[in-house]
Short mmCIF file of C-alpha atoms in Angstrom, two decimals:
data_model
loop_
_atom_site.label_atom_id
_atom_site.label_comp_id
_atom_site.label_asym_id
_atom_site.label_seq_id
_atom_site.Cartn_x
_atom_site.Cartn_y
_atom_site.Cartn_z
CA UNK A 298 -37.96 15.09 7.35
CA UNK A 299 -36.20 17.16 4.69
CA UNK A 300 -35.89 20.93 5.12
CA UNK A 301 -34.17 23.36 2.74
CA UNK A 302 -33.95 26.89 4.14
CA UNK A 303 -32.98 29.64 1.67
CA UNK A 304 -30.53 27.31 -0.02
CA UNK A 305 -28.37 28.72 -2.80
CA UNK A 306 -25.68 26.96 -4.72
CA UNK A 307 -23.28 28.67 -7.09
CA UNK A 308 -20.68 26.57 -8.90
CA UNK A 309 -17.05 27.63 -9.09
CA UNK A 310 -17.71 28.69 -12.70
CA UNK A 311 -20.01 31.36 -11.28
CA UNK A 312 -23.20 29.74 -12.61
CA UNK A 313 -26.01 29.80 -10.01
CA UNK A 314 -27.75 26.40 -9.76
CA UNK A 315 -30.09 27.08 -6.85
CA UNK A 316 -31.28 30.47 -5.70
CA UNK A 317 -32.83 30.85 -2.23
CA UNK A 318 -34.78 27.61 -2.40
CA UNK A 319 -36.92 26.66 0.62
CA UNK A 320 -38.68 23.30 0.79
CA UNK A 321 -40.22 21.36 3.65
CA UNK A 322 -40.92 17.64 3.13
CA UNK A 323 -42.60 15.66 5.90
CA UNK A 324 -41.66 12.07 6.74
CA UNK A 325 -43.58 9.61 4.56
CA UNK A 326 -44.33 12.10 1.77
CA UNK A 327 -44.06 11.31 -1.95
CA UNK A 328 -42.76 14.33 -3.86
CA UNK A 329 -42.02 14.93 -7.52
CA UNK A 330 -39.47 17.60 -8.46
CA UNK A 331 -39.91 18.62 -12.10
CA UNK A 332 -38.27 21.13 -14.37
CA UNK A 333 -36.21 21.55 -17.51
CA UNK A 334 -32.51 20.85 -17.77
CA UNK A 335 -30.59 23.44 -15.78
CA UNK A 336 -33.47 24.07 -13.38
CA UNK A 337 -31.41 22.85 -10.40
CA UNK A 338 -33.11 19.48 -9.78
CA UNK A 339 -29.93 17.41 -9.94
CA UNK A 340 -28.05 19.97 -7.85
CA UNK A 341 -30.71 19.53 -5.19
CA UNK A 342 -30.18 15.75 -5.21
CA UNK A 343 -26.40 16.24 -4.94
CA UNK A 344 -26.86 18.63 -2.03
CA UNK A 345 -29.13 16.15 -0.25
CA UNK A 346 -26.53 13.41 -0.78
CA UNK A 347 -23.84 15.77 0.49
CA UNK A 348 -21.91 15.41 -2.76
CA UNK A 349 -22.05 19.22 -2.74
CA UNK A 350 -22.35 21.79 0.03
CA UNK A 351 -24.67 24.80 -0.25
CA UNK A 352 -23.12 28.21 -0.91
CA UNK A 353 -25.64 29.61 1.58
CA UNK A 354 -28.68 28.46 3.53
CA UNK A 355 -29.29 25.31 5.54
CA UNK A 356 -30.26 21.75 4.66
CA UNK A 357 -31.69 19.66 7.47
CA UNK A 358 -32.31 15.95 6.86
CA UNK A 359 -33.63 13.83 9.75
CA UNK A 360 -32.49 16.51 12.21
CA UNK A 361 -28.97 16.57 10.72
CA UNK A 362 -27.54 19.84 9.41
CA UNK A 363 -26.08 18.40 6.21
CA UNK A 364 -23.85 21.39 5.44
CA UNK A 365 -22.09 21.06 8.78
CA UNK A 366 -21.30 17.37 8.50
CA UNK A 367 -17.63 16.49 9.02
CA UNK A 368 -16.00 14.30 6.38
CA UNK A 369 -16.05 11.22 8.59
CA UNK A 370 -19.77 11.69 9.38
CA UNK A 371 -20.85 11.68 5.72
CA UNK A 372 -20.90 7.86 5.24
CA UNK A 373 -23.10 7.42 8.31
CA UNK A 374 -25.44 10.16 7.04
CA UNK A 375 -25.69 8.58 3.57
CA UNK A 376 -26.79 5.25 5.06
CA UNK A 377 -30.12 6.92 5.80
CA UNK A 378 -30.68 7.80 2.16
CA UNK A 379 -31.32 5.37 -0.67
CA UNK A 380 -30.61 6.61 -4.17
CA UNK A 381 -31.68 5.47 -7.66
CA UNK A 382 -30.23 6.88 -10.89
CA UNK A 383 -31.41 7.11 -14.48
CA UNK A 384 -28.53 4.90 -15.68
CA UNK A 385 -29.06 2.27 -12.92
CA UNK A 386 -25.36 2.23 -11.96
CA UNK A 387 -25.21 -1.50 -11.36
CA UNK A 388 -21.94 -3.40 -11.08
CA UNK A 389 -21.77 -5.21 -14.40
CA UNK A 390 -19.41 -7.93 -13.23
CA UNK A 391 -21.74 -9.09 -10.43
CA UNK A 392 -25.08 -10.82 -10.45
CA UNK A 393 -28.35 -9.43 -9.13
CA UNK A 394 -27.88 -10.92 -5.67
CA UNK A 395 -24.34 -9.51 -5.34
CA UNK A 396 -25.39 -6.07 -6.57
CA UNK A 397 -27.97 -5.83 -3.80
CA UNK A 398 -25.77 -7.53 -1.19
CA UNK A 399 -23.02 -5.04 -2.07
CA UNK A 400 -24.98 -2.26 -0.38
CA UNK A 401 -25.04 -4.27 2.81
CA UNK A 402 -21.48 -5.52 2.64
CA UNK A 403 -19.98 -2.03 2.41
CA UNK A 404 -21.66 -1.07 5.66
CA UNK A 405 -20.51 -4.30 7.32
CA UNK A 406 -23.87 -6.05 7.72
CA UNK A 407 -23.19 -9.65 8.89
CA UNK A 408 -23.43 -12.31 6.18
CA UNK A 409 -26.21 -14.17 7.97
CA UNK A 410 -28.31 -10.99 7.89
CA UNK A 411 -27.47 -10.34 4.23
CA UNK A 412 -28.67 -13.84 3.30
CA UNK A 413 -32.06 -12.97 4.84
CA UNK A 414 -32.41 -9.37 3.64
CA UNK A 415 -31.42 -9.72 -0.01
CA UNK A 416 -33.95 -12.43 -1.04
CA UNK A 417 -36.63 -10.55 0.84
CA UNK A 418 -36.00 -7.28 -0.97
CA UNK A 419 -35.63 -9.08 -4.32
CA UNK A 420 -39.08 -10.58 -3.77
CA UNK A 421 -40.42 -7.09 -3.13
CA UNK A 422 -39.18 -5.94 -6.54
CA UNK A 423 -40.29 -9.23 -8.18
CA UNK A 424 -36.81 -10.37 -9.11
CA UNK A 425 -36.34 -13.24 -6.66
CA UNK A 426 -36.00 -15.82 -9.40
CA UNK A 427 -33.42 -13.78 -11.32
CA UNK A 428 -30.96 -13.43 -8.48
CA UNK A 429 -28.20 -15.18 -10.47
CA UNK A 430 -28.58 -13.03 -13.61
CA UNK A 431 -26.00 -10.46 -14.61
CA UNK A 432 -27.18 -6.91 -15.41
CA UNK A 433 -26.62 -7.42 -19.15
CA UNK A 434 -29.07 -10.32 -19.08
CA UNK A 435 -31.84 -8.08 -17.72
CA UNK A 436 -34.18 -5.59 -19.38
CA UNK A 437 -33.94 -1.88 -18.51
CA UNK A 438 -36.89 -2.14 -16.17
CA UNK A 439 -35.42 -5.14 -14.40
CA UNK A 440 -32.10 -3.37 -14.01
CA UNK A 441 -33.85 -0.37 -12.47
CA UNK A 442 -35.71 -2.69 -10.10
CA UNK A 443 -32.35 -4.12 -9.00
CA UNK A 444 -31.18 -0.55 -8.42
CA UNK A 445 -34.29 0.13 -6.33
CA UNK A 446 -33.72 -3.08 -4.36
CA UNK A 447 -30.14 -1.98 -3.69
CA UNK A 448 -31.36 1.47 -2.60
CA UNK A 449 -33.86 0.12 -0.07
CA UNK A 450 -32.13 -2.99 1.23
CA UNK A 451 -30.59 -0.99 4.08
CA UNK A 452 -34.08 0.32 4.93
CA UNK A 453 -33.31 4.03 4.61
CA UNK A 454 -36.05 6.42 5.74
CA UNK A 455 -35.55 8.51 2.58
CA UNK A 456 -35.32 7.41 -1.07
CA UNK A 457 -34.06 9.80 -3.75
CA UNK A 458 -34.67 8.92 -7.39
CA UNK A 459 -32.95 10.98 -10.08
CA UNK A 460 -34.84 10.49 -13.37
CA UNK A 461 -35.56 6.82 -12.54
CA UNK A 462 -37.66 6.33 -15.69
CA UNK A 463 -35.44 8.33 -18.04
CA UNK A 464 -34.18 5.22 -19.84
CA UNK A 465 -37.38 3.19 -19.74
CA UNK A 466 -40.40 2.71 -21.99
CA UNK A 467 -43.78 3.97 -20.70
CA UNK A 468 -45.05 0.58 -19.46
CA UNK A 469 -41.84 -0.15 -17.57
CA UNK A 470 -41.78 3.40 -16.24
CA UNK A 471 -45.17 2.76 -14.70
CA UNK A 472 -43.94 -0.43 -13.07
CA UNK A 473 -41.08 1.45 -11.47
CA UNK A 474 -43.32 4.25 -10.27
CA UNK A 475 -45.75 1.74 -8.78
CA UNK A 476 -42.81 0.15 -7.01
CA UNK A 477 -41.71 3.52 -5.61
CA UNK A 478 -45.28 4.21 -4.53
CA UNK A 479 -45.39 0.89 -2.72
CA UNK A 480 -42.11 1.69 -0.95
CA UNK A 481 -43.59 5.05 0.03
CA UNK A 482 -46.70 3.34 1.40
CA UNK A 483 -44.40 1.29 3.64
CA UNK A 484 -43.27 4.57 5.27
CA UNK A 485 -40.27 5.70 3.24
CA UNK A 486 -40.10 9.35 2.19
CA UNK A 487 -39.70 9.35 -1.61
CA UNK A 488 -38.39 12.26 -3.67
CA UNK A 489 -38.45 11.72 -7.43
CA UNK A 490 -36.79 14.06 -9.92
CA UNK A 491 -38.39 13.49 -13.30
CA UNK A 492 -39.37 14.77 -16.74
CA UNK A 493 -42.17 12.25 -17.11
CA UNK A 494 -45.25 14.40 -17.55
CA UNK A 495 -47.74 11.50 -17.89
CA UNK A 496 -46.69 9.84 -14.71
CA UNK A 497 -46.59 13.06 -12.70
CA UNK A 498 -50.04 14.01 -13.90
CA UNK A 499 -51.50 10.56 -13.30
CA UNK A 500 -50.13 9.97 -9.80
CA UNK A 501 -51.52 13.16 -8.25
CA UNK A 502 -48.72 13.59 -5.72
CA UNK A 503 -47.02 16.71 -4.44
CA UNK A 504 -45.21 18.41 -7.33
CA UNK A 505 -42.43 21.00 -6.96
CA UNK A 506 -41.71 22.76 -10.22
CA UNK A 507 -38.30 24.41 -10.66
CA UNK A 508 -36.83 26.75 -13.23
CA UNK A 509 -33.35 28.27 -13.34
CA UNK A 510 -32.70 27.49 -9.69
CA UNK A 511 -35.91 28.83 -8.18
CA UNK A 512 -39.21 27.19 -7.23
CA UNK A 513 -42.00 28.14 -9.64
CA UNK A 514 -44.72 26.22 -7.85
CA UNK A 515 -45.30 23.72 -5.07
CA UNK A 516 -48.66 21.92 -5.35
CA UNK A 517 -50.08 19.36 -2.90
CA UNK A 518 -51.80 17.13 -5.49
CA UNK A 519 -50.18 18.76 -8.40
CA UNK A 520 -49.57 18.21 -12.03
CA UNK A 521 -46.72 18.82 -14.44
CA UNK A 522 -46.96 22.46 -15.44
CA UNK A 523 -45.10 24.05 -18.30
CA UNK A 524 -42.82 26.77 -17.02
CA UNK A 525 -43.30 28.80 -20.12
CA UNK B 42 -12.33 -6.53 7.23
CA UNK B 43 -13.10 -9.93 5.70
CA UNK B 44 -15.07 -8.29 2.90
CA UNK B 45 -12.41 -5.71 2.10
CA UNK B 46 -9.71 -8.40 2.13
CA UNK B 47 -11.73 -10.57 -0.28
CA UNK B 48 -12.22 -7.51 -2.48
CA UNK B 49 -8.45 -7.00 -2.49
CA UNK B 50 -7.99 -10.57 -3.74
CA UNK B 51 -10.77 -10.11 -6.31
CA UNK B 52 -9.06 -6.93 -7.54
CA UNK B 53 -5.91 -8.93 -8.15
CA UNK B 54 -7.76 -11.63 -10.06
CA UNK B 55 -9.87 -9.11 -11.97
CA UNK B 56 -6.81 -7.20 -13.23
CA UNK B 57 -4.60 -10.22 -13.87
CA UNK B 58 -2.30 -8.52 -16.35
CA UNK B 59 -1.58 -5.53 -14.10
CA UNK B 60 -1.22 -7.78 -11.09
CA UNK B 61 1.30 -9.94 -12.94
CA UNK B 62 3.19 -6.85 -14.06
CA UNK B 63 3.33 -5.59 -10.47
CA UNK B 64 4.48 -8.93 -9.10
CA UNK B 65 7.11 -9.12 -11.84
CA UNK B 66 8.34 -5.61 -10.99
CA UNK B 67 8.54 -6.22 -7.27
CA UNK B 68 10.13 -9.60 -7.92
CA UNK B 69 12.78 -8.00 -10.13
CA UNK B 70 13.53 -5.39 -7.47
CA UNK B 71 13.67 -7.88 -4.62
CA UNK B 72 15.76 -10.24 -6.74
CA UNK B 73 18.29 -7.50 -7.51
CA UNK B 74 18.23 -6.42 -3.89
CA UNK B 75 18.92 -9.99 -2.81
CA UNK B 76 21.66 -10.33 -5.38
CA UNK B 77 23.39 -7.14 -4.20
CA UNK B 78 22.90 -8.16 -0.60
CA UNK B 79 24.52 -11.55 -1.21
CA UNK B 80 27.41 -9.93 -3.07
CA UNK B 81 27.91 -7.28 -0.36
CA UNK B 82 27.74 -9.77 2.49
CA UNK B 83 30.19 -12.09 0.78
CA UNK B 84 32.50 -9.23 -0.11
CA UNK B 85 32.40 -7.97 3.47
CA UNK B 86 33.15 -11.47 4.65
CA UNK B 87 36.15 -11.73 2.35
CA UNK B 88 37.35 -8.26 3.38
CA UNK B 89 36.85 -9.12 7.04
CA UNK B 90 38.84 -12.31 6.64
CA UNK B 91 41.62 -10.38 4.87
CA UNK B 92 41.52 -7.59 7.45
CA UNK B 93 41.79 -10.04 10.31
CA UNK B 94 45.24 -10.93 8.93
CA UNK B 95 46.40 -7.30 8.81
CA UNK B 96 48.54 -6.49 11.85
CA UNK B 97 50.69 -3.66 13.16
CA UNK B 98 54.11 -4.88 14.33
CA UNK B 99 56.07 -3.11 17.07
CA UNK B 100 59.79 -3.66 17.79
CA UNK B 101 61.44 -2.78 21.09
CA UNK B 102 64.52 -0.79 22.09
CA UNK B 103 67.73 -2.78 22.30
CA UNK B 104 68.32 -4.38 25.70
CA UNK B 105 64.76 -3.77 26.93
CA UNK B 106 63.76 -5.92 29.87
CA UNK B 107 61.16 -8.68 29.51
CA UNK B 108 59.10 -7.12 32.29
CA UNK B 109 58.82 -3.86 30.32
CA UNK B 110 57.81 -5.77 27.20
CA UNK B 111 55.01 -7.39 29.22
CA UNK B 112 53.91 -4.00 30.56
CA UNK B 113 53.80 -2.60 27.03
CA UNK B 114 51.70 -5.61 25.93
CA UNK B 115 49.20 -5.00 28.72
CA UNK B 116 48.95 -1.28 27.89
CA UNK B 117 48.33 -1.97 24.21
CA UNK B 118 45.80 -4.69 25.01
CA UNK B 119 43.60 -2.12 26.77
CA UNK B 120 43.14 -0.07 23.56
CA UNK B 121 39.69 -0.16 21.89
CA UNK B 122 41.24 -0.66 18.45
CA UNK B 123 42.96 -3.89 19.45
CA UNK B 124 41.34 -7.29 19.01
CA UNK B 125 44.35 -9.47 19.97
CA UNK B 126 48.12 -9.33 20.48
CA UNK B 127 50.63 -12.01 19.62
CA UNK B 128 54.13 -11.88 21.11
CA UNK B 129 56.85 -13.11 18.76
CA UNK B 130 60.16 -13.74 20.48
CA UNK B 131 63.50 -13.16 18.71
CA UNK B 132 63.94 -16.91 18.31
CA UNK B 133 60.43 -17.34 16.85
CA UNK B 134 61.10 -14.47 14.44
CA UNK B 135 64.34 -16.08 13.29
CA UNK B 136 62.74 -19.54 12.96
CA UNK B 137 59.99 -18.10 10.85
CA UNK B 138 62.43 -16.17 8.67
CA UNK B 139 64.56 -19.26 8.17
CA UNK B 140 61.58 -21.32 7.12
CA UNK B 141 60.32 -18.67 4.75
CA UNK B 142 63.51 -17.45 3.07
CA UNK B 143 66.73 -19.42 3.78
CA UNK B 144 65.87 -23.01 3.08
CA UNK B 145 69.10 -25.01 2.43
CA UNK B 146 71.38 -22.05 3.28
CA UNK B 147 70.29 -21.92 6.91
CA UNK B 148 73.40 -23.73 8.14
CA UNK B 149 75.70 -20.86 7.16
CA UNK B 150 74.43 -18.90 10.20
CA UNK B 151 75.28 -21.60 12.71
CA UNK B 152 73.76 -20.79 16.13
CA UNK B 153 73.77 -17.01 15.56
CA UNK B 154 70.46 -15.21 15.58
CA UNK B 155 70.74 -12.15 13.32
CA UNK B 156 67.28 -11.11 14.53
CA UNK B 157 68.29 -11.00 18.18
CA UNK B 158 66.69 -7.58 18.62
CA UNK B 159 63.58 -8.41 16.63
CA UNK B 160 61.23 -9.62 19.34
CA UNK B 161 57.90 -7.96 18.59
CA UNK B 162 54.19 -7.75 19.14
CA UNK B 163 51.86 -8.44 16.23
CA UNK B 164 48.81 -6.33 17.01
CA UNK B 165 45.53 -7.28 15.28
CA UNK B 166 42.74 -4.70 15.07
CA UNK B 167 38.97 -4.76 15.30
CA UNK B 168 38.79 -2.53 12.23
CA UNK B 169 41.70 -1.64 9.98
CA UNK B 170 40.38 1.90 9.55
CA UNK B 171 41.54 2.46 13.16
CA UNK B 172 45.12 1.72 12.20
CA UNK B 173 46.32 5.33 12.05
CA UNK B 174 45.10 6.22 15.52
CA UNK B 175 46.62 3.04 16.93
CA UNK B 176 49.98 3.68 15.24
CA UNK B 177 50.01 7.26 16.55
CA UNK B 178 49.52 5.93 20.05
CA UNK B 179 52.12 3.17 19.73
CA UNK B 180 54.78 5.65 18.61
CA UNK B 181 54.40 7.53 21.90
CA UNK B 182 55.08 4.50 24.13
CA UNK B 183 58.56 4.53 25.70
CA UNK B 184 60.52 1.36 24.87
CA UNK B 185 59.10 0.98 21.36
CA UNK B 186 61.76 1.44 18.69
CA UNK B 187 59.79 0.97 15.51
CA UNK B 188 56.21 0.52 14.35
CA UNK B 189 55.47 -1.30 11.10
CA UNK B 190 52.07 -0.89 9.55
CA UNK B 191 50.34 -2.15 6.43
CA UNK B 192 48.77 1.13 5.45
CA UNK B 193 48.10 0.39 1.80
CA UNK B 194 46.45 -2.96 2.25
CA UNK B 195 44.36 -1.78 5.14
CA UNK B 196 43.21 1.41 3.47
CA UNK B 197 42.47 -0.26 0.16
CA UNK B 198 40.35 -2.94 1.78
CA UNK B 199 38.53 -0.40 3.89
CA UNK B 200 37.87 1.89 0.91
CA UNK B 201 36.63 -0.88 -1.38
CA UNK B 202 34.35 -2.11 1.37
CA UNK B 203 32.82 1.37 1.80
CA UNK B 204 32.49 1.85 -1.95
CA UNK B 205 30.65 -1.44 -2.44
CA UNK B 206 28.34 -0.63 0.47
CA UNK B 207 27.52 2.87 -0.86
CA UNK B 208 26.99 1.74 -4.46
CA UNK B 209 24.74 -1.09 -3.30
CA UNK B 210 22.76 1.21 -1.06
CA UNK B 211 22.28 3.67 -3.94
CA UNK B 212 21.11 0.99 -6.36
CA UNK B 213 18.75 -0.48 -3.77
CA UNK B 214 17.23 2.94 -3.08
CA UNK B 215 16.68 3.54 -6.80
CA UNK B 216 15.05 0.11 -7.17
CA UNK B 217 12.84 0.81 -4.18
CA UNK B 218 11.62 4.09 -5.70
CA UNK B 219 11.04 2.46 -9.10
CA UNK B 220 8.99 -0.28 -7.43
CA UNK B 221 6.83 2.20 -5.57
CA UNK B 222 6.26 4.13 -8.77
CA UNK B 223 5.23 0.99 -10.67
CA UNK B 224 2.93 -0.38 -7.99
CA UNK B 225 1.41 3.07 -7.72
CA UNK B 226 0.58 2.93 -11.44
CA UNK B 227 -0.96 -0.51 -11.09
CA UNK B 228 -3.18 0.60 -8.23
CA UNK B 229 -4.09 3.81 -10.08
CA UNK B 230 -5.26 1.72 -13.04
CA UNK B 231 -7.23 -0.48 -10.63
CA UNK B 232 -8.90 2.62 -9.22
CA UNK B 233 -9.76 3.89 -12.71
CA UNK B 234 -11.25 0.53 -13.63
CA UNK B 235 -13.35 0.54 -10.47
CA UNK B 236 -14.29 4.23 -10.46
CA UNK B 237 -17.99 3.46 -10.93
CA UNK B 238 -17.98 0.92 -8.13
CA UNK B 239 -16.18 3.34 -5.82
CA UNK B 240 -18.71 6.07 -6.60
CA UNK B 241 -21.56 3.69 -5.74
CA UNK B 242 -19.81 2.59 -2.54
CA UNK B 243 -19.48 6.22 -1.46
CA UNK B 244 -23.14 6.97 -2.16
CA UNK B 245 -24.28 3.92 -0.24
CA UNK B 246 -22.34 5.09 2.81
CA UNK B 247 -19.09 3.12 2.74
CA UNK B 248 -16.47 4.56 5.06
CA UNK B 249 -13.07 5.67 3.77
CA UNK B 250 -11.58 2.49 5.20
CA UNK B 251 -13.96 0.22 3.28
CA UNK B 252 -13.29 2.11 0.04
CA UNK B 253 -9.53 2.26 0.42
CA UNK B 254 -8.70 -1.00 2.18
CA UNK B 255 -9.10 -3.38 -0.81
CA UNK B 256 -6.47 -1.43 -2.75
CA UNK B 257 -4.07 -1.43 0.17
CA UNK B 258 -4.61 -5.18 0.73
CA UNK B 259 -4.06 -5.66 -2.99
CA UNK B 260 -0.70 -3.90 -2.76
CA UNK B 261 0.36 -5.86 0.31
CA UNK B 262 -0.61 -9.23 -1.20
CA UNK B 263 1.22 -8.42 -4.43
CA UNK B 264 4.21 -7.32 -2.33
CA UNK B 265 4.32 -10.63 -0.43
CA UNK B 266 4.07 -12.67 -3.65
CA UNK B 267 6.59 -10.38 -5.31
CA UNK B 268 9.06 -11.00 -2.46
CA UNK B 269 8.44 -14.75 -2.09
CA UNK B 270 9.20 -15.72 -5.70
CA UNK B 271 12.66 -14.10 -5.97
CA UNK B 272 13.61 -15.31 -2.49
CA UNK B 273 12.97 -18.91 -3.45
CA UNK B 274 14.79 -18.42 -6.74
CA UNK B 275 17.76 -16.70 -5.08
CA UNK B 276 18.08 -19.40 -2.45
CA UNK B 277 18.15 -22.11 -5.09
CA UNK B 278 20.62 -20.26 -7.34
CA UNK B 279 22.92 -19.11 -4.54
CA UNK B 280 23.14 -22.51 -2.88
CA UNK B 281 23.89 -24.23 -6.17
CA UNK B 282 26.37 -21.58 -7.28
CA UNK B 283 28.43 -21.83 -4.09
CA UNK B 284 28.46 -25.60 -4.21
CA UNK B 285 29.47 -25.50 -7.87
CA UNK B 286 32.28 -22.97 -7.38
CA UNK B 287 33.70 -24.71 -4.33
CA UNK B 288 33.58 -28.15 -5.89
CA UNK B 289 34.89 -27.06 -9.29
CA UNK B 290 37.55 -24.62 -8.08
CA UNK B 291 38.53 -26.05 -4.69
CA UNK B 292 41.75 -24.02 -4.70
CA UNK B 293 39.61 -20.87 -4.22
CA UNK B 294 38.15 -22.10 -0.96
CA UNK B 295 41.17 -20.81 1.01
CA UNK B 296 40.85 -17.31 -0.54
CA UNK B 297 37.10 -16.94 -0.99
CA UNK B 298 35.21 -17.69 2.17
CA UNK B 299 31.54 -17.75 1.11
CA UNK B 300 28.76 -17.10 3.56
CA UNK B 301 26.33 -20.04 3.64
CA UNK B 302 22.89 -19.69 2.01
CA UNK B 303 21.14 -20.26 5.34
CA UNK B 304 23.19 -17.52 6.98
CA UNK B 305 22.41 -15.05 4.15
CA UNK B 306 18.71 -15.85 4.09
CA UNK B 307 18.39 -15.64 7.85
CA UNK B 308 18.59 -11.86 7.38
CA UNK B 309 17.66 -11.52 3.71
CA UNK B 310 14.32 -13.35 3.91
CA UNK B 311 12.64 -11.14 6.54
CA UNK B 312 14.19 -7.99 5.05
CA UNK B 313 12.96 -8.88 1.54
CA UNK B 314 9.45 -9.72 2.78
CA UNK B 315 9.30 -6.44 4.73
CA UNK B 316 10.60 -4.67 1.62
CA UNK B 317 7.96 -6.33 -0.61
CA UNK B 318 5.16 -5.59 1.84
CA UNK B 319 6.52 -2.07 2.34
CA UNK B 320 6.61 -1.39 -1.40
CA UNK B 321 3.07 -2.77 -1.78
CA UNK B 322 1.73 -0.92 1.22
CA UNK B 323 3.37 2.45 0.56
CA UNK B 324 2.75 2.35 -3.20
CA UNK B 325 -0.93 1.57 -2.82
CA UNK B 326 -1.47 3.89 0.15
CA UNK B 327 0.05 6.91 -1.61
CA UNK B 328 -1.95 6.20 -4.76
CA UNK B 329 -5.21 5.65 -2.91
CA UNK B 330 -4.74 8.88 -0.99
CA UNK B 331 -3.97 10.76 -4.20
CA UNK B 332 -6.67 9.31 -6.45
CA UNK B 333 -9.44 8.48 -4.00
CA UNK B 334 -10.92 11.59 -2.54
CA UNK B 335 -13.62 9.78 -0.60
#
């Protein structure tokens, strides 16, 4: 469960990024957050990842008050959140298998378990046969699927995707969205920040529209609306 | 732990040029340290050998009884400054003088002993810097007529010894700081190169230890390699140099008493390894703490 209660965030420059935002996301939901640049979408992702702390208000994720986390508690908290970025952020000097295994190694999963989990999750994203390839040998869509595999290999209850289709062509974007939908069907809460109007309109999921740090609309089976 | 250690090794192999530069720097520092250490130890050994021959000589009042001379010897022997006392009788003093200075003219003195009142104690000290306090004490003992000391020799040796020790210590400290600075730069570059990877690690939920440990291991491993190479080189060079000098200039062996390579390395090897590991550990730890706000 993700709860934002009257959350505001003002950067040290004085620019307000979020202004009294309240959102309630149930476990297992699939939510799009849409809005122009500067609407506060990325700030929200950073707050949920505890890269930033709110200036005011409360953020509760899986019963944890994120703003009150001590420094040493942050890594444990982040293990419950998978994250996918627009630019994939893969390790270029490692192959597909090692990129996914990396997520397990840094949290000290035993090797025997890694050897089971990684092929399984690579099969899920249809990249089992490319486990030896380096990122530069893969297409954009394949790279993003590796990033998704890395985000879910630790089986987090929540998956955050920040513009996951921003660098992909429409067909590949659809593949990624279908993959995220499948992950959501398996029980993971998925929150996708996107600009992709076609996909948002076609998928008929909950859509939160933001503008200049406030929520313009929150629709159950919504569509991409122009903020005007 | 196994993963972070392997990452430390991979870091070294990934940044071969920087790793080599770091090893070369630490090696240079440890080599110079070893060189100074060997010089200082040998110098101290030579000074100690020379100092052990420096003695204070005391002469007694005319007509003093043998029993009193023995008492005085026992009193002096109790002093902390004294390492040993040698009694030289008047006859021994004369015999020695004859041997040293008279040669063929010795017969002109017949059976007379011109040094009849020159029985004395030669007093050897634990440390020549204590000479002044010992002489001050000796001059207060009843029955002692005269105290001869070797102030200049003793002070000069003591001063040179201190000077060499201080200069060496200063140079070693400077080298230590330079090494830490250089290893810190190497690790900082490693962190910059891996910034993306570190950011991903943090987002995935790696603890501070997992993020920092590879860099610290990297520093320690480079420190051990950087200490091992110069130690081996120094041992080889030192051993060969001593053998060469002693075989080529055998006349020096009575003046220059070299400390054996094994004796030097018994202390130098662990100290150099600790120094290398210390430089690697401290250099990387400071850098990681400064550049890695995880």
